[in-house]
Every structure is written in C-alpha cells, then in structure tokens.
Coordinates of C-alpha atoms and ligand atoms in Angstrom, one line a residue:
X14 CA -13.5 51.1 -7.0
X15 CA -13.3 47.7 -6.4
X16 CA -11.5 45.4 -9.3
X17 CA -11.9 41.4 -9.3
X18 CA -9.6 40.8 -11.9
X19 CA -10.4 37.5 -13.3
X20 CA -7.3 35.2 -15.2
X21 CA -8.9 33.3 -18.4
X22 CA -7.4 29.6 -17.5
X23 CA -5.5 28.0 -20.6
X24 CA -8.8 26.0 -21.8
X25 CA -10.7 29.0 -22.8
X26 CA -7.8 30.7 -25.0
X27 CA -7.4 27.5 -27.3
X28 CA -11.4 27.7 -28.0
X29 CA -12.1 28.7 -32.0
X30 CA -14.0 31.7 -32.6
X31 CA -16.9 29.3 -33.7
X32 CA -16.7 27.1 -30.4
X33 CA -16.7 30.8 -28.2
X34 CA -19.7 32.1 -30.4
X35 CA -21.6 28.7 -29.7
X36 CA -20.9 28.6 -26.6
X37 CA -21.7 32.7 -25.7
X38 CA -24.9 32.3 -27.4
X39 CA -25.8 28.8 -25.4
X40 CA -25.3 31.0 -21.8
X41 CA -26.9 33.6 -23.1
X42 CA -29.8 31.4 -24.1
X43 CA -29.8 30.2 -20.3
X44 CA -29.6 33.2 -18.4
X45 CA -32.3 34.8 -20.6
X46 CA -33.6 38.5 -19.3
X47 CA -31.4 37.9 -16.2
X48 CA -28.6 39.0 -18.6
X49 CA -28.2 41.9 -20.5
X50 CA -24.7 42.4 -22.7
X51 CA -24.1 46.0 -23.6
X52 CA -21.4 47.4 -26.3
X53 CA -19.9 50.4 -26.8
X54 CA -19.4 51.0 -30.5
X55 CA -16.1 50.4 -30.7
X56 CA -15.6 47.2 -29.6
X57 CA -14.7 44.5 -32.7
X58 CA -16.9 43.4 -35.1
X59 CA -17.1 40.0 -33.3
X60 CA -17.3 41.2 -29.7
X61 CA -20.7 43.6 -30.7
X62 CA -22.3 41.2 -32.6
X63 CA -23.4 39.3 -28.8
X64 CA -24.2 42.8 -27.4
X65 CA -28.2 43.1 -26.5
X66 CA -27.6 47.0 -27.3
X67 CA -24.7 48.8 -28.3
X68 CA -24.6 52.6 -28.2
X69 CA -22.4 55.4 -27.5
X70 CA -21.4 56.1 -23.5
X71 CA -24.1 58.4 -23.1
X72 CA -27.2 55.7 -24.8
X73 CA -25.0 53.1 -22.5
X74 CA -25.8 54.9 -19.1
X75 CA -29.5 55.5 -20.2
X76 CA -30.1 52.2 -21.0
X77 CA -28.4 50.8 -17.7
X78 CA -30.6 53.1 -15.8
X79 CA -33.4 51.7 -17.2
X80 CA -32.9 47.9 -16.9
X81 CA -34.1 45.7 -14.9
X82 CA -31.7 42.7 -15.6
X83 CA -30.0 41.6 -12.5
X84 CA -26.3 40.4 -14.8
X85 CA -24.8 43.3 -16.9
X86 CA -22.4 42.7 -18.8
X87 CA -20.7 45.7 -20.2
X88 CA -18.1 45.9 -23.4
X89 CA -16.2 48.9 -23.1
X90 CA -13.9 50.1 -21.0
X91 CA -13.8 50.5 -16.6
X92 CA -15.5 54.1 -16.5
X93 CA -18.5 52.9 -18.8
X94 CA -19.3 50.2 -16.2
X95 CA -18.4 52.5 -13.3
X96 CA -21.4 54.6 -14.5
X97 CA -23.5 51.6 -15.1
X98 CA -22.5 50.4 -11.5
X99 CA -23.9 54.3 -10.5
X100 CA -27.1 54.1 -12.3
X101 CA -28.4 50.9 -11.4
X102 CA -30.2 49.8 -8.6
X103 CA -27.9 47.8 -5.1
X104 CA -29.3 44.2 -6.4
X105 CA -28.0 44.8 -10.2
X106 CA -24.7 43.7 -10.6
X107 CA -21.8 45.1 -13.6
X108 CA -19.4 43.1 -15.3
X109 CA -16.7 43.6 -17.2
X110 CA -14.7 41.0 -19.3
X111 CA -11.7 42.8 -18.1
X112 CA -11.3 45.3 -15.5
X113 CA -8.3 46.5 -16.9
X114 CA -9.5 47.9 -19.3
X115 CA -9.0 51.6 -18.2
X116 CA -9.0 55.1 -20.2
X117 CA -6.1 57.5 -21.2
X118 CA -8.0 59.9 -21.1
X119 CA -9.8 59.3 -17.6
X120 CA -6.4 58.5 -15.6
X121 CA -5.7 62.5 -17.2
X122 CA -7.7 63.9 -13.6
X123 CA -6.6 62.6 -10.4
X124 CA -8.6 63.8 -8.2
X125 CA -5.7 65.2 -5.7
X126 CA -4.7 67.2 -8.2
X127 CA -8.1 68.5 -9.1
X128 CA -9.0 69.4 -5.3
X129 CA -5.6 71.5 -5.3
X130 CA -6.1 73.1 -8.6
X131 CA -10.5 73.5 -7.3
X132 CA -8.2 75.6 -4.3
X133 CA -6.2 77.5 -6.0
X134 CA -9.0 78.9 -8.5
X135 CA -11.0 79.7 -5.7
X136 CA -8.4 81.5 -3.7
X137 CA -8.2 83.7 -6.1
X138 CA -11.8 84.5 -7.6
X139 CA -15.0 84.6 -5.7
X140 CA -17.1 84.2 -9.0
X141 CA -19.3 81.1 -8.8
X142 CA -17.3 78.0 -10.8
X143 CA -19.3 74.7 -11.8
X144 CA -17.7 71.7 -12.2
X145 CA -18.0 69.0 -15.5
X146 CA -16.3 66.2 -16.1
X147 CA -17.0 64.3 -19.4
X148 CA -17.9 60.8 -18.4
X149 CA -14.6 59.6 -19.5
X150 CA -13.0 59.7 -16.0
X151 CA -13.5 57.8 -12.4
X152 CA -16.2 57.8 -10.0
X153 CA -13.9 59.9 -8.1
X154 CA -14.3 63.0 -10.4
X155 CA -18.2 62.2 -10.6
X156 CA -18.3 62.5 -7.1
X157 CA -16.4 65.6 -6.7
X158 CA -18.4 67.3 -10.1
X159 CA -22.0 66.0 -7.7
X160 CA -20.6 67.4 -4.9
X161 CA -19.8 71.1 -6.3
X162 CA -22.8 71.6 -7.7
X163 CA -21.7 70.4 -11.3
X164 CA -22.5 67.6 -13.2
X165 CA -21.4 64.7 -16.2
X166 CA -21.6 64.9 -19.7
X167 CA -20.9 63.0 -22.7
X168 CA -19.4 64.1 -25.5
X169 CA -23.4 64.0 -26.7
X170 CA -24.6 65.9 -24.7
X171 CA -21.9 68.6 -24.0
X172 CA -23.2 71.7 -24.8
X173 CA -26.2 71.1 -22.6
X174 CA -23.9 70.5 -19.9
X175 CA -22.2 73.3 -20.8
X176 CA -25.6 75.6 -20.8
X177 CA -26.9 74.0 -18.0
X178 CA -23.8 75.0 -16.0
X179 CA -23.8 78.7 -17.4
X180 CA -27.7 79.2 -16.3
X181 CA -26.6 78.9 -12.3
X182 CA -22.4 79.8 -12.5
X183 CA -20.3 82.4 -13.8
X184 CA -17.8 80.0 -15.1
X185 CA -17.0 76.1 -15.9
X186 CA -14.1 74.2 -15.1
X187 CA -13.9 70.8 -17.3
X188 CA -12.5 67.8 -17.2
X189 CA -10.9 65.9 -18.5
X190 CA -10.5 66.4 -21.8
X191 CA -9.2 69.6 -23.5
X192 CA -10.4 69.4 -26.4
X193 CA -13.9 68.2 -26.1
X194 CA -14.5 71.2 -23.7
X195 CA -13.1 73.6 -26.0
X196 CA -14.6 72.8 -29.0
X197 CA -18.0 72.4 -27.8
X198 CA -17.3 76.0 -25.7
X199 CA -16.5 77.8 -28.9
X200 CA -18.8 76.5 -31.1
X201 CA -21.6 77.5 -28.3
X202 CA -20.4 81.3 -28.9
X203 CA -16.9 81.5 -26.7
X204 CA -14.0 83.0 -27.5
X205 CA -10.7 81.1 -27.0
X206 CA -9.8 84.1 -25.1
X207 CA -11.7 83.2 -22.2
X208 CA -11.1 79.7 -22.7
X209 CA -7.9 78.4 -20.6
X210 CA -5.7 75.5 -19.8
X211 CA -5.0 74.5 -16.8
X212 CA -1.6 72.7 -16.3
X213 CA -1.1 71.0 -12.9
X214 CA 2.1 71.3 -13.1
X215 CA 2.5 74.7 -12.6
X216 CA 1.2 77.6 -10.2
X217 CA -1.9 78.3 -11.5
X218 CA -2.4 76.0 -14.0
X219 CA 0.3 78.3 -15.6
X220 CA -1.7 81.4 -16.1
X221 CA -2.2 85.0 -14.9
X222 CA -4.6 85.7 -11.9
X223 CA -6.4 88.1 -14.4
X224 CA -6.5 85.5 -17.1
X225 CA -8.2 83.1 -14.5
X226 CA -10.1 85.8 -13.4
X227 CA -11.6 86.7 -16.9
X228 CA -11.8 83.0 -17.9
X229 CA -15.4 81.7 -18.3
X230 CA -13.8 78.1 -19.0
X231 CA -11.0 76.5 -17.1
X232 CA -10.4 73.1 -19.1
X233 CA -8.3 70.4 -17.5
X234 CA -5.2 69.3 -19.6
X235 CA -6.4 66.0 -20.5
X236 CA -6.6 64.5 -24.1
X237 CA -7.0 61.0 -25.4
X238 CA -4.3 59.5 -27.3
X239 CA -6.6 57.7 -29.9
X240 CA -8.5 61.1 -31.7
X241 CA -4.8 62.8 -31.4
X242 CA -3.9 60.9 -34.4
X243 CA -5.5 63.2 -36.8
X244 CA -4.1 66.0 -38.5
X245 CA -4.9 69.0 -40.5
X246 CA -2.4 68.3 -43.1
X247 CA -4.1 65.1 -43.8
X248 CA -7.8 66.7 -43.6
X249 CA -6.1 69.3 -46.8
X250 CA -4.7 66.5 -48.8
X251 CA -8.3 64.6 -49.3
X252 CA -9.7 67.8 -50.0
X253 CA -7.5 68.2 -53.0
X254 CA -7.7 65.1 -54.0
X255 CA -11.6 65.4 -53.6
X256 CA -13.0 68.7 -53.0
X257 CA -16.5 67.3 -52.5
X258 CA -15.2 65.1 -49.3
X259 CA -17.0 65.5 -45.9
X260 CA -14.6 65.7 -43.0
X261 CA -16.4 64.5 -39.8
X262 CA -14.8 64.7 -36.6
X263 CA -15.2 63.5 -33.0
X264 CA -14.9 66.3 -30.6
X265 CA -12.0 64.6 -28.6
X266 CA -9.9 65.5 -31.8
X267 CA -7.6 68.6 -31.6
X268 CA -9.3 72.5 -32.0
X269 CA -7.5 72.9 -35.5
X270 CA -8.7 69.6 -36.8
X271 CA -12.3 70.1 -35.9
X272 CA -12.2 73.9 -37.5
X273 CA -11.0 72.1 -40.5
X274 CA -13.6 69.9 -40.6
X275 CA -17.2 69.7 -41.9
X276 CA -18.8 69.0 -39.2
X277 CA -18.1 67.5 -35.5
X278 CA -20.3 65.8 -33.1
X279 CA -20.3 62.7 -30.6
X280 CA -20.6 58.7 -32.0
X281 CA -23.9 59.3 -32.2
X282 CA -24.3 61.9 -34.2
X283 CA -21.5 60.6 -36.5
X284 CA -23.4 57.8 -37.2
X285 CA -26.6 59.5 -37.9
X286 CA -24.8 61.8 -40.1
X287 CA -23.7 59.2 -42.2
X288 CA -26.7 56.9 -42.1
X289 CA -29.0 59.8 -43.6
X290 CA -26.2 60.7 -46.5
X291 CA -27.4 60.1 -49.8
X292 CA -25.5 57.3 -51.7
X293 CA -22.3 58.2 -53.6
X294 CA -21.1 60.7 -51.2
X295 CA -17.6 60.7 -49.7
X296 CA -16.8 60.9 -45.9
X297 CA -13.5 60.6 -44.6
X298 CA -14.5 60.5 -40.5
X299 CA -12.2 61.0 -37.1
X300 CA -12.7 58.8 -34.5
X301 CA -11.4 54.6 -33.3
X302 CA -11.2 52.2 -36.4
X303 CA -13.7 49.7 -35.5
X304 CA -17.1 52.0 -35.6
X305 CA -15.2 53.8 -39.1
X306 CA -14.8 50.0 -40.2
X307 CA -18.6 49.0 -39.4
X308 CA -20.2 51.8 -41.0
X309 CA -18.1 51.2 -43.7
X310 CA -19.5 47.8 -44.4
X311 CA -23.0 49.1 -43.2
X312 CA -23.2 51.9 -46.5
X313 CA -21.1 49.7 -49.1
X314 CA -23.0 53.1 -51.2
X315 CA -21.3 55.8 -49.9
X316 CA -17.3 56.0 -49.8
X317 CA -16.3 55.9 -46.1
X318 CA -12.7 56.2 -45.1
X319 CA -10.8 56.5 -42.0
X320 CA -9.3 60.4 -41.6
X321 CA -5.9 58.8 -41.3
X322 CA -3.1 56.9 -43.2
X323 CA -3.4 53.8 -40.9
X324 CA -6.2 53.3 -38.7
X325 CA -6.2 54.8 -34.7
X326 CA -7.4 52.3 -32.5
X327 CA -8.2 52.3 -28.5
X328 CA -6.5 49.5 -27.3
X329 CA -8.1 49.9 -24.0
X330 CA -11.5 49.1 -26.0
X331 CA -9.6 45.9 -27.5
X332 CA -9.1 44.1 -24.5
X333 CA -12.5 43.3 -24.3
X334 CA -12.0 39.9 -26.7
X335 CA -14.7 37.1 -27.2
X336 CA -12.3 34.7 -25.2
X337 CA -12.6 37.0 -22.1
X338 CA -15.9 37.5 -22.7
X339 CA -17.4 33.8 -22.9
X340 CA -15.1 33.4 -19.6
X341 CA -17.3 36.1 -18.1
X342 CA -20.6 34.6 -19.2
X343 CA -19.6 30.9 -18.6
X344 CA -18.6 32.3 -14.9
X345 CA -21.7 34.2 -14.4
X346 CA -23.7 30.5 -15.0
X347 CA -21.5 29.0 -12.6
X348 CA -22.8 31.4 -10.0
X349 CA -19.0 32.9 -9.8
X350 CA -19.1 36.7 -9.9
X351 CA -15.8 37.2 -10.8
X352 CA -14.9 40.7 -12.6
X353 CA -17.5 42.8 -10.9
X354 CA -17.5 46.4 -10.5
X355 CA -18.3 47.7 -7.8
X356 CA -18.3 51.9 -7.1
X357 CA -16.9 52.6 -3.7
X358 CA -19.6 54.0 -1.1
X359 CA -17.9 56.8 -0.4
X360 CA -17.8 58.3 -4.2
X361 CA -21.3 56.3 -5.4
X362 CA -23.9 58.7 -4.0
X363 CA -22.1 62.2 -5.1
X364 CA -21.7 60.5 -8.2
X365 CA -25.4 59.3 -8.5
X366 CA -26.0 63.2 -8.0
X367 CA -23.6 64.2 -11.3
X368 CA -25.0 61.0 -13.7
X369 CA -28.6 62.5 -12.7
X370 CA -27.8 65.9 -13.3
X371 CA -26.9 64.7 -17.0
X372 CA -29.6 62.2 -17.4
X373 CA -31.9 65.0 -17.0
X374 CA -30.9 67.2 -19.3
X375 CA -33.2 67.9 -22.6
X376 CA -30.2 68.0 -25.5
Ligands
13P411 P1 -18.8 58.4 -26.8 O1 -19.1 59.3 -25.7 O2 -19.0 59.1 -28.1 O3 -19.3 57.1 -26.7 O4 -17.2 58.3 -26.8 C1 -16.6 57.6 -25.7 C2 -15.2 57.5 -26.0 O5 -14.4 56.9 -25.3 C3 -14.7 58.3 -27.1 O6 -13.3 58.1 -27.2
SF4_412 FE1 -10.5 56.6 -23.7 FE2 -9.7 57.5 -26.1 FE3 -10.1 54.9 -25.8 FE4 -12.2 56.6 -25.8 S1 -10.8 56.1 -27.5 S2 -11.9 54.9 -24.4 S3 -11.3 58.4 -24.8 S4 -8.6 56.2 -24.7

C-alpha cells in the first residue's frame, strides 16, 4: 500500500460550493477521456453528482477493469481504489481525494492474525478450506484469498462466491464480515449449526475441535459499525404502525435483523428493488443515509424511510468532500500526482488472481 496523503492548502477550503463545482467541471472539461471520476453510492449528494459512473463496489471494480482512462479518480473509500489499483492496467493510475479514508470493517482482518488462525484450522482438519474475503478489506487479504485457492466477493455477488467455493472445497472461511457471510450462507440452504465464529482472540477462534471440524463455514469476527445500527425492535414498531411496510436490508446488517426483514440484498439490488416498486408503497430500508436519502428524492411516489430513528452514516465515505476533491482534480492538471494508490508488488499479483476469480463469476 502506498498512501500520498495530500494536505488541501487554506485557498481551497474557503472556495463556495458554486466556485468548487465551476471549477471541477472546468478540469474535468480539460482532461476529457483521460479522466474518469467514479462514485460509490454513498458518497453526498454533491460529491456524486461529478462522478462519470457511480455504482456499488462490485459495478466499481467492473468498470475500472474495463477503462481505458489513464486518471481515475475514485469516491469511496481506500479498499475501493485498492481494487481499482488491481484491476487496471501498470500505465492507469488511482486517486483518491483522501487516502484516509479507510473501512471498519476492512481493518476487522489483519492478515497476521488470519495466517495464525489459516494454521490453526488446518492443524487440526485435513478437509479442503477455501478462502473469501468480501472486498471490504486490504490487498493483503486479497492476496492471501488468491493465493489459497479462494477468491473476492461483494456483497453482490456472495452466494456465487460462496457456490463457487463449495464446487472445489469442503468448507469456507470468510472474511471479514460476520454477518454478510452468514446471511448469505443460510439463506443458500446452511444451518447456523455448521456456521462458526471465529474469535482471534482465543484458541481456536473459541470453539471445539469437533465444532471446527463439522463446520462448513468459518466466518471471521468482523462487522461494520454503520449497518450495526439497526434493530429488530425498530423493524416491529413500523410494522405496527404499518403492516403493509417493506423492510429491506443490506446483508452487512445483523442475522436477526435480516430474518426480520422482507427482503435483503447488496446496494444494487436495493436499489432495483425499489426502482421497480409500484407507486404508493412503503419501504423503510437498512443501509448508509446518503443512498436511503437519494432514492428518496428519486421516487417522491413511494414512501422511503431510513430503518432507523436518526440516520447511520459511514463517515469513512464522508471524507471524500467536494473541497478535497477539486484539490485532486486541480492537482492532477498541474501534472502533480499527489494521493495515488498504489498496491504493493508483493500483494498486487495474488490479488489480481482473487479480483479475477470474482469477475468471472456468472451471479
Ligand atoms: P456494496 O458492496 O454494496 O457497494 O457495499 C460496500 C459497502 O461498503 C457497504 O457498507
Ligand atoms: Fe466500511 Fe461500513 Fe463504511 Fe461500508 S459503510 S465503507 S463497510 S464502514
């Protein structure tokens, strides 16, 4: 990993909203097809309306492996351009307004600690185990996932990963995030009782030998801190307010919240869901304010509501601002590369392998 992180100088932060959006759009206008702004969809309204595509981390990746523009400039957090970084060809170049914009949920797997825990599974089982991690995490973990036979998923494409794995192993160990790995295991057919948490801190994840042994999924004992803020007891007060509500979750929420739900699925399928609704109905939806916010105003039609009292926000996705952003783009004209990400050579090749192995797959 290799971070350039950039200061905005004083100039830049008193510049109006109007002055940054003039000004984005003028470099844009100059750098033309050289430049291509991606954004993930929960960046602010204001920061998504200069992306050249927004998606969801897994139409992201596609689309940076299929550009040919030598600047991109990605708006989302340091994993999403990681990937990029991996997909694209040596001359491309990633940016990122601000490298530190990292992930909860990615820092959850340090690699030292999955090699030790990778060990101790397999000092105890001969069965054949395929590594997953869910793009949310570092190169690192890509690498090891490419190197172990295993591969990446997103949180749309999952349960492909998840067969894809089963058709040449006898079990799955995935990271990091708990809860996207079980609830896509059990709705594929799974019981939770060979479904197990691994916790590093403890001798073997802090199970039994035969519970490893008879465990078809080993999921690492990350979480993000964002879809954690939805409950069940909220889910059961809208239904008696409205018992024709649609609950729709992202599968990063908690197991109890997504059997309460309607229906669960990835950003992209949330949004489909909700697009192809028929006007007047009610959906109250789990996942970071600003995509809930924009389909909102989107479907003025259909009542769309946040599954929460307040409204859960990534901050990590918020540091990406249009101040930092017109610094980026204004740099990039002035031929100064500053805030590039660059994958380390040692982890870029392994991790190539993983980010194929998911490109691949048919959903
Ligand atoms: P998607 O894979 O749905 O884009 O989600 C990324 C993410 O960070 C969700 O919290
Ligand atoms: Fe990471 Fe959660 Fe933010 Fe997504 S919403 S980027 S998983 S912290």
């Amino acid at each position: 990993m290799n971070i350039n992180p950039a200061t905005v100088p004083e100039a830049f932060l008193t510049l109006s909203a109007d002055e940054l959006n003039d000004r984005i759009r003028e470099v844009k206008a100059k750098l033309g097809k050289r430049l291509l702004i991606l954004g993930h969809h929960y960046m602010t309204d204001e920061v998504i309306a200069h992306a050249d595509e927004r998606g969801d981390s897994f139409a992201l990746a596609k689309i940076a492996a299929q550009t040919d523009a030598g600047f991109i400039v990605f708006c989302g957090v340091h994993f999403m351009a990681e990937t990029a970084d991996i997909v694209t060809t040596a001359t491309q170049k990633v940016f990122i307004p601000d490298p530190g914009a990292g992930c909860f949920l990615a820092d959850c797997a340090r690699i030292r600690d999955v090699e030790d825990a990778w060990q101790e599974i397999k000092s105890i089982t001969l069965q054949s185990i395929i590594p997953i991690t869910y793009v949310n995490s570092g190169a690192d973990m890509k690498a090891f996932c490419g190197d172990n036979g295993g591969l990446v998923c997103t949180s749309s494409n999952a349960a492909a990963a998840l067969k894809w794995a089963f058709e040449r192993g006898e079990k799955v160990i995935f990271f990091p995030d708990q809860h996207l790995g079980r609830n896509t295991a059990f709705a594929m057919g799974i019981p939770l009782e060979e479904i197990i948490l691994w916790n590093t801190d403890e001798p073997l994840g802090g199970n039994a030998p035969a519970a490893v042994q008879r465990a078809r999924v080993i999921l690492w004992d990350g979480f993000c801190i964002v879809h954690q803020e939805f409950n069940v007891d909220y889910i059961e007060k809208l239904r008696q307010n409205d018992p024709q509500i649609n609950i729709i979750v992202h599968p990063e929420c908690d197991f109890d919240v997504a059997q309460a739900a309607d229906y669960m699925g990835s950003t992209a399928y949330i949004i489909k869901m909700i697009e192809e609704a028929p006007a007047g109905s009610h959906w109250a939806v789990a996942t970071e304010r600003n995509l809930v916010n924009r389909l909102k105003s989107a479907y003025p039609e259909k009542r769309i509501e946040i599954l929460q009292s307040f409204e859960p926000y990534c901050k990590s996705m918020a540091q990406i601002t249009l101040t930092n952003l017109f610094y980026q783009l204004d740099q990039l004209d002035s031929g100064n590369l500053i805030n590039q990400i660059v994958v380390e050579e040692q982890y870029a090749e392994s991790a190539r392998t993983a980010l194929n192995r998911m490109l691949e797959l048919t959903q």
